[in-house]
Amino acid sequence: MRKPVIAGNWKLFKTKDEALALITELASKVKGVTQVEIIVAPVFTVLPTVKTALSGTDIALSAQDVFWEEEGAFTGEVSPRMLLDAGCSHTIIGHSERRQYFSETDETVNKKMKASLKGGLIPIMCIGETLDEREGGKTFEVLERQIRGGLADLPAEVVKPVIVAYEPVWAIGTGKVATEGQAQEAHAFIRGVLADIFGRGTADATRILYGGSVKPDNAKGLMACADIDGALVGGASLKGDTFASIVRYNE
Ligand code: 13P
């Protein structure tokens, strides 16, 4: 009942030519896949180029971040309206790299969530604990704070399209993937918090993706977990064949 989502976060990689080569290879390798929603998130500068290359495919386009104002004197920022104009249907919000290096907080995540939903962009809201937090027994506390903070003051009917990505910081780019047990436990907890805030119906309909060292050889096992509805893939999304294998995890 929850359609799986496999999303590729390209982070700070790929110029125009490189992006075109990747998307062309990917599109040919995932042709005919209909049972999985596929999303790619390139850097801002190549969004329109990638959008053009995606025409005739079912692959959706996402940004990696967004600002909460529609327009104004905010040098360097990009608004939901501009992302829609560039061809995006989705945007990542609150990635741990933005929390870590660019002072993103639950409050700024919340502003971005509200602006995106208001503007018609589907947010992929990232949450996840650091290694210290996990070892200190604070995982659930951190996740709950991030969910409640990021989704504060949003009614259930507005939150419906939101995709949540659980990305334990210690598993990102480290090759140290969470075990299926660790991931499932966190996902079930996240769904429980969503149910507490928005009701069981909304929680059961929300896709919760796992992110952190997802590769072709661990995707199938993770995707088999009851509360894991997809993957947010970093490194392995930068190559057409590996990302396509993850998309085709069930074949
Ligand atoms: P890796 O797949 O490279 O660990 O990155 C995960 C991630 O941060 C996706 O947003």
mmCIF file of C-alpha atoms and ligand atoms in Angstrom:
data_model
loop_
_atom_site.group_PDB
_atom_site.id
_atom_site.type_symbol
_atom_site.label_atom_id
_atom_site.label_comp_id
_atom_site.label_asym_id
_atom_site.label_seq_id
_atom_site.Cartn_x
_atom_site.Cartn_y
_atom_site.Cartn_z
ATOM 1 C CA MET A 1 0.000 0.000 0.000
ATOM 2 C CA ARG A 2 3.003 2.321 0.410
ATOM 3 C CA LYS A 3 4.749 2.602 -2.958
ATOM 4 C CA PRO A 4 8.512 2.236 -2.467
ATOM 5 C CA VAL A 5 10.684 5.284 -3.184
ATOM 6 C CA ILE A 6 14.328 5.114 -4.218
ATOM 7 C CA ALA A 7 15.914 8.572 -4.213
ATOM 8 C CA GLY A 8 19.439 9.546 -5.225
ATOM 9 C CA ASN A 9 21.070 12.466 -3.417
ATOM 10 C CA TRP A 10 23.926 13.558 -5.678
ATOM 11 C CA LYS A 11 25.274 15.993 -3.046
ATOM 12 C CA LEU A 12 28.058 18.271 -4.369
ATOM 13 C CA PHE A 13 28.846 16.196 -7.458
ATOM 14 C CA LYS A 14 28.267 16.367 -11.223
ATOM 15 C CA THR A 15 28.699 19.193 -13.686
ATOM 16 C CA LYS A 16 26.218 19.549 -16.548
ATOM 17 C CA ASP A 17 27.899 17.049 -18.862
ATOM 18 C CA GLU A 18 28.473 14.562 -16.059
ATOM 19 C CA ALA A 19 24.862 14.884 -14.905
ATOM 20 C CA LEU A 20 23.585 14.316 -18.436
ATOM 21 C CA ALA A 21 25.717 11.214 -18.858
ATOM 22 C CA LEU A 22 24.504 9.824 -15.516
ATOM 23 C CA ILE A 23 20.834 10.518 -16.149
ATOM 24 C CA THR A 24 20.962 9.088 -19.653
ATOM 25 C CA GLU A 25 22.504 5.853 -18.407
ATOM 26 C CA LEU A 26 20.135 5.664 -15.451
ATOM 27 C CA ALA A 27 17.022 6.288 -17.560
ATOM 28 C CA SER A 28 17.932 3.445 -19.904
ATOM 29 C CA LYS A 29 18.675 1.060 -17.025
ATOM 30 C CA VAL A 30 15.428 1.682 -15.124
ATOM 31 C CA LYS A 31 13.195 1.691 -18.181
ATOM 32 C CA GLY A 32 10.004 -0.253 -17.529
ATOM 33 C CA VAL A 33 10.231 0.037 -13.729
ATOM 34 C CA THR A 34 6.794 1.104 -12.523
ATOM 35 C CA GLN A 35 6.504 -0.409 -9.052
ATOM 36 C CA VAL A 36 9.097 1.959 -7.535
ATOM 37 C CA GLU A 37 9.040 5.768 -7.427
ATOM 38 C CA ILE A 38 12.442 7.037 -8.561
ATOM 39 C CA ILE A 39 13.761 10.484 -7.597
ATOM 40 C CA VAL A 40 17.089 12.175 -8.322
ATOM 41 C CA ALA A 41 18.422 15.229 -6.461
ATOM 42 C CA PRO A 42 21.199 17.018 -8.373
ATOM 43 C CA VAL A 43 22.847 20.352 -7.501
ATOM 44 C CA PHE A 44 20.826 23.516 -8.252
ATOM 45 C CA THR A 45 22.827 24.494 -11.326
ATOM 46 C CA VAL A 46 21.948 21.403 -13.347
ATOM 47 C CA LEU A 47 18.259 21.084 -12.381
ATOM 48 C CA PRO A 48 16.809 22.432 -15.670
ATOM 49 C CA THR A 49 19.269 20.379 -17.727
ATOM 50 C CA VAL A 50 18.380 17.193 -15.873
ATOM 51 C CA LYS A 51 14.670 18.036 -16.094
ATOM 52 C CA THR A 52 14.905 18.166 -19.880
ATOM 53 C CA ALA A 53 16.780 14.857 -19.955
ATOM 54 C CA LEU A 54 14.067 13.267 -17.780
ATOM 55 C CA SER A 55 11.250 14.016 -20.198
ATOM 56 C CA GLY A 56 9.517 10.813 -21.243
ATOM 57 C CA THR A 57 10.666 9.033 -18.061
ATOM 58 C CA ASP A 58 8.879 8.588 -14.729
ATOM 59 C CA ILE A 59 11.911 9.796 -12.765
ATOM 60 C CA ALA A 60 11.089 12.771 -10.533
ATOM 61 C CA LEU A 61 13.386 15.716 -9.867
ATOM 62 C CA SER A 62 14.282 16.950 -6.386
ATOM 63 C CA ALA A 63 16.406 19.777 -5.029
ATOM 64 C CA GLN A 64 18.776 19.188 -2.110
ATOM 65 C CA ASP A 65 17.614 22.196 -0.093
ATOM 66 C CA VAL A 66 15.252 25.155 -0.281
ATOM 67 C CA PHE A 67 14.734 28.518 1.439
ATOM 68 C CA TRP A 68 11.497 29.489 3.170
ATOM 69 C CA GLU A 69 10.880 32.904 1.610
ATOM 70 C CA GLU A 70 9.302 33.188 -1.818
ATOM 71 C CA GLU A 71 11.514 36.071 -2.960
ATOM 72 C CA GLY A 72 13.395 39.065 -1.618
ATOM 73 C CA ALA A 73 16.830 40.218 -0.509
ATOM 74 C CA PHE A 74 18.207 36.802 0.472
ATOM 75 C CA THR A 75 21.457 36.446 -1.437
ATOM 76 C CA GLY A 76 22.324 32.894 -2.355
ATOM 77 C CA GLU A 77 18.966 31.336 -1.553
ATOM 78 C CA VAL A 78 16.442 29.521 -3.757
ATOM 79 C CA SER A 79 12.688 29.462 -3.092
ATOM 80 C CA PRO A 80 10.077 26.723 -3.534
ATOM 81 C CA ARG A 81 8.541 28.659 -6.441
ATOM 82 C CA MET A 82 11.912 28.791 -8.213
ATOM 83 C CA LEU A 83 12.467 25.077 -7.703
ATOM 84 C CA LEU A 84 9.061 24.312 -9.192
ATOM 85 C CA ASP A 85 9.958 26.622 -12.064
ATOM 86 C CA ALA A 86 13.186 24.624 -12.591
ATOM 87 C CA GLY A 87 11.173 21.401 -12.847
ATOM 88 C CA CYS A 88 11.362 20.036 -9.300
ATOM 89 C CA SER A 89 8.505 18.189 -7.656
ATOM 90 C CA HIS A 90 10.457 17.399 -4.467
ATOM 91 C CA THR A 91 13.118 18.856 -2.218
ATOM 92 C CA ILE A 92 15.307 17.352 0.465
ATOM 93 C CA ILE A 93 15.117 19.297 3.746
ATOM 94 C CA GLY A 94 17.267 19.044 6.866
ATOM 95 C CA HIS A 95 19.940 16.675 5.590
ATOM 96 C CA SER A 96 22.452 15.972 8.355
ATOM 97 C CA GLU A 97 25.202 17.623 6.297
ATOM 98 C CA ARG A 98 23.171 20.823 6.340
ATOM 99 C CA ARG A 99 22.553 20.467 10.067
ATOM 100 C CA GLN A 100 26.255 19.807 10.626
ATOM 101 C CA TYR A 101 27.923 22.346 8.290
ATOM 102 C CA PHE A 102 25.271 24.995 7.655
ATOM 103 C CA SER A 103 23.624 25.484 11.049
ATOM 104 C CA GLU A 104 20.315 23.905 10.046
ATOM 105 C CA THR A 105 18.080 23.429 13.089
ATOM 106 C CA ASP A 106 14.677 21.888 13.692
ATOM 107 C CA GLU A 107 13.292 25.439 13.545
ATOM 108 C CA THR A 108 14.747 26.206 10.108
ATOM 109 C CA VAL A 109 13.705 22.743 8.919
ATOM 110 C CA ASN A 110 10.162 23.549 10.067
ATOM 111 C CA LYS A 111 10.138 26.870 8.167
ATOM 112 C CA LYS A 112 11.351 25.105 5.033
ATOM 113 C CA MET A 113 8.784 22.327 5.449
ATOM 114 C CA LYS A 114 5.951 24.844 5.740
ATOM 115 C CA ALA A 115 7.112 26.912 2.761
ATOM 116 C CA SER A 116 7.590 23.835 0.569
ATOM 117 C CA LEU A 117 4.229 22.302 1.378
ATOM 118 C CA LYS A 118 2.535 25.663 0.863
ATOM 119 C CA GLY A 119 4.292 26.069 -2.474
ATOM 120 C CA GLY A 120 3.423 22.560 -3.698
ATOM 121 C CA LEU A 121 6.847 20.927 -3.368
ATOM 122 C CA ILE A 122 7.012 17.516 -1.705
ATOM 123 C CA PRO A 123 9.600 17.575 1.101
ATOM 124 C CA ILE A 124 11.894 14.686 1.928
ATOM 125 C CA MET A 125 12.605 15.504 5.573
ATOM 126 C CA CYS A 126 15.836 13.989 6.897
ATOM 127 C CA ILE A 127 16.351 13.013 10.511
ATOM 128 C CA GLY A 128 18.916 10.869 12.274
ATOM 129 C CA GLU A 129 21.151 10.549 15.305
ATOM 130 C CA THR A 130 24.918 10.923 15.528
ATOM 131 C CA LEU A 131 27.177 8.147 16.809
ATOM 132 C CA ASP A 132 27.549 9.926 20.172
ATOM 133 C CA GLU A 133 23.795 10.203 20.507
ATOM 134 C CA ARG A 134 23.320 6.509 19.675
ATOM 135 C CA GLU A 135 26.034 5.412 22.080
ATOM 136 C CA GLY A 136 24.581 7.696 24.735
ATOM 137 C CA GLY A 137 21.208 5.960 24.424
ATOM 138 C CA LYS A 138 19.593 9.102 22.998
ATOM 139 C CA THR A 139 18.516 7.834 19.558
ATOM 140 C CA PHE A 140 14.759 7.859 20.167
ATOM 141 C CA GLU A 141 14.841 11.157 22.018
ATOM 142 C CA VAL A 142 16.705 12.815 19.131
ATOM 143 C CA LEU A 143 14.432 11.327 16.481
ATOM 144 C CA GLU A 144 11.311 12.381 18.323
ATOM 145 C CA ARG A 145 12.614 15.927 18.777
ATOM 146 C CA GLN A 146 13.519 16.182 15.087
ATOM 147 C CA ILE A 147 10.118 14.869 13.944
ATOM 148 C CA ARG A 148 8.087 17.045 16.303
ATOM 149 C CA GLY A 149 10.272 20.100 15.566
ATOM 150 C CA GLY A 150 10.369 19.671 11.800
ATOM 151 C CA LEU A 151 6.631 19.069 11.511
ATOM 152 C CA ALA A 152 5.483 21.543 14.164
ATOM 153 C CA ASP A 153 2.202 23.400 13.521
ATOM 154 C CA LEU A 154 1.393 21.380 10.408
ATOM 155 C CA PRO A 155 -2.013 19.690 10.232
ATOM 156 C CA ALA A 156 -2.339 16.033 9.209
ATOM 157 C CA GLU A 157 -3.924 16.786 5.834
ATOM 158 C CA VAL A 158 -0.987 19.049 4.907
ATOM 159 C CA VAL A 159 1.618 16.529 6.083
ATOM 160 C CA LYS A 160 0.189 13.677 3.954
ATOM 161 C CA PRO A 161 2.630 13.953 0.998
ATOM 162 C CA VAL A 162 5.739 14.315 3.206
ATOM 163 C CA ILE A 163 8.457 11.679 2.844
ATOM 164 C CA VAL A 164 10.644 11.090 5.900
ATOM 165 C CA ALA A 165 14.229 9.862 5.544
ATOM 166 C CA TYR A 166 15.909 8.212 8.529
ATOM 167 C CA GLU A 167 19.637 8.697 8.038
ATOM 168 C CA PRO A 168 21.776 7.746 11.025
ATOM 169 C CA VAL A 169 24.694 10.166 10.735
ATOM 170 C CA TRP A 170 27.223 7.434 11.589
ATOM 171 C CA ALA A 171 26.104 5.428 8.549
ATOM 172 C CA ILE A 172 26.396 8.222 5.976
ATOM 173 C CA GLY A 173 29.330 7.847 3.620
ATOM 174 C CA THR A 174 31.070 5.505 6.055
ATOM 175 C CA GLY A 175 30.210 2.157 4.504
ATOM 176 C CA LYS A 176 28.823 1.302 7.953
ATOM 177 C CA VAL A 177 25.208 0.485 7.182
ATOM 178 C CA ALA A 178 22.680 0.138 10.002
ATOM 179 C CA THR A 179 21.666 -3.465 10.549
ATOM 180 C CA GLU A 180 18.186 -4.364 9.399
ATOM 181 C CA GLY A 181 17.224 -4.643 13.076
ATOM 182 C CA GLN A 182 18.557 -1.178 13.947
ATOM 183 C CA ALA A 183 16.919 0.410 10.918
ATOM 184 C CA GLN A 184 13.555 -1.312 11.396
ATOM 185 C CA GLU A 185 13.520 -0.394 15.085
ATOM 186 C CA ALA A 186 14.102 3.291 14.265
ATOM 187 C CA HIS A 187 11.545 3.278 11.440
ATOM 188 C CA ALA A 188 8.870 1.685 13.621
ATOM 189 C CA PHE A 189 9.591 4.278 16.296
ATOM 190 C CA ILE A 190 9.312 7.123 13.747
ATOM 191 C CA ARG A 191 5.989 5.768 12.495
ATOM 192 C CA GLY A 192 4.777 5.577 16.087
ATOM 193 C CA VAL A 193 5.634 9.230 16.688
ATOM 194 C CA LEU A 194 3.875 10.200 13.438
ATOM 195 C CA ALA A 195 0.806 8.242 14.594
ATOM 196 C CA ASP A 196 0.881 10.022 17.930
ATOM 197 C CA ILE A 197 0.929 13.447 16.258
ATOM 198 C CA PHE A 198 -1.150 12.936 13.117
ATOM 199 C CA GLY A 199 -3.124 9.737 13.670
ATOM 200 C CA ARG A 200 -2.652 6.172 12.519
ATOM 201 C CA GLY A 201 -3.988 6.763 8.992
ATOM 202 C CA THR A 202 -1.397 9.416 8.149
ATOM 203 C CA ALA A 203 1.411 7.464 9.832
ATOM 204 C CA ASP A 204 0.555 4.310 7.905
ATOM 205 C CA ALA A 205 0.483 6.202 4.606
ATOM 206 C CA THR A 206 3.820 8.009 5.121
ATOM 207 C CA ARG A 207 6.845 6.652 3.280
ATOM 208 C CA ILE A 208 9.898 6.397 5.540
ATOM 209 C CA LEU A 209 13.179 5.947 3.665
ATOM 210 C CA TYR A 210 16.420 4.624 5.084
ATOM 211 C CA GLY A 211 19.675 6.386 4.153
ATOM 212 C CA GLY A 212 23.291 5.603 5.022
ATOM 213 C CA SER A 213 25.605 3.420 2.933
ATOM 214 C CA VAL A 214 22.796 1.817 0.914
ATOM 215 C CA LYS A 215 24.358 -0.330 -1.836
ATOM 216 C CA PRO A 216 23.039 -2.891 -4.317
ATOM 217 C CA ASP A 217 24.007 -5.734 -1.969
ATOM 218 C CA ASN A 218 22.165 -4.464 1.131
ATOM 219 C CA ALA A 219 19.138 -2.763 -0.459
ATOM 220 C CA LYS A 220 16.963 -5.856 -0.723
ATOM 221 C CA GLY A 221 17.354 -6.824 2.940
ATOM 222 C CA LEU A 222 16.636 -3.309 4.159
ATOM 223 C CA MET A 223 13.628 -2.966 1.867
ATOM 224 C CA ALA A 224 12.198 -6.215 3.241
ATOM 225 C CA CYS A 225 11.756 -4.607 6.697
ATOM 226 C CA ALA A 226 8.136 -3.826 7.497
ATOM 227 C CA ASP A 227 8.561 -0.091 8.088
ATOM 228 C CA ILE A 228 11.249 0.657 5.494
ATOM 229 C CA ASP A 229 9.592 2.074 2.406
ATOM 230 C CA GLY A 230 12.574 3.103 0.366
ATOM 231 C CA ALA A 231 16.098 4.434 0.347
ATOM 232 C CA LEU A 232 17.853 7.781 0.143
ATOM 233 C CA VAL A 233 21.111 6.917 -1.574
ATOM 234 C CA GLY A 234 24.259 9.069 -1.640
ATOM 235 C CA GLY A 235 27.468 7.598 -3.038
ATOM 236 C CA ALA A 236 25.830 4.704 -4.862
ATOM 237 C CA SER A 237 23.509 7.087 -6.736
ATOM 238 C CA LEU A 238 26.445 8.641 -8.591
ATOM 239 C CA LYS A 239 26.787 5.674 -10.944
ATOM 240 C CA GLY A 240 23.960 4.657 -13.250
ATOM 241 C CA ASP A 241 24.476 0.925 -12.884
ATOM 242 C CA THR A 242 24.680 0.822 -9.075
ATOM 243 C CA PHE A 243 21.708 3.148 -8.605
ATOM 244 C CA ALA A 244 19.687 1.148 -11.146
ATOM 245 C CA SER A 245 20.516 -2.065 -9.252
ATOM 246 C CA ILE A 246 19.192 -0.491 -6.061
ATOM 247 C CA VAL A 247 16.023 0.617 -7.878
ATOM 248 C CA ARG A 248 15.679 -2.963 -9.111
ATOM 249 C CA TYR A 249 16.327 -4.412 -5.627
ATOM 250 C CA ASN A 250 13.406 -6.773 -5.965
ATOM 251 C CA GLU A 251 14.376 -8.431 -9.252
HETATM 252 P P1 13P B 1 25.687 7.486 1.435
HETATM 253 O O1 13P B 1 24.734 6.591 0.657
HETATM 254 O O2 13P B 1 26.842 7.924 0.602
HETATM 255 O O3 13P B 1 26.066 6.892 2.735
HETATM 256 O O4 13P B 1 24.860 8.841 1.756
HETATM 257 C C1 13P B 1 23.618 8.756 2.321
HETATM 258 C C2 13P B 1 23.005 10.103 2.273
HETATM 259 O O5 13P B 1 23.440 11.011 2.951
HETATM 260 C C3 13P B 1 21.855 10.320 1.375
HETATM 261 O O6 13P B 1 21.238 11.531 1.621
#
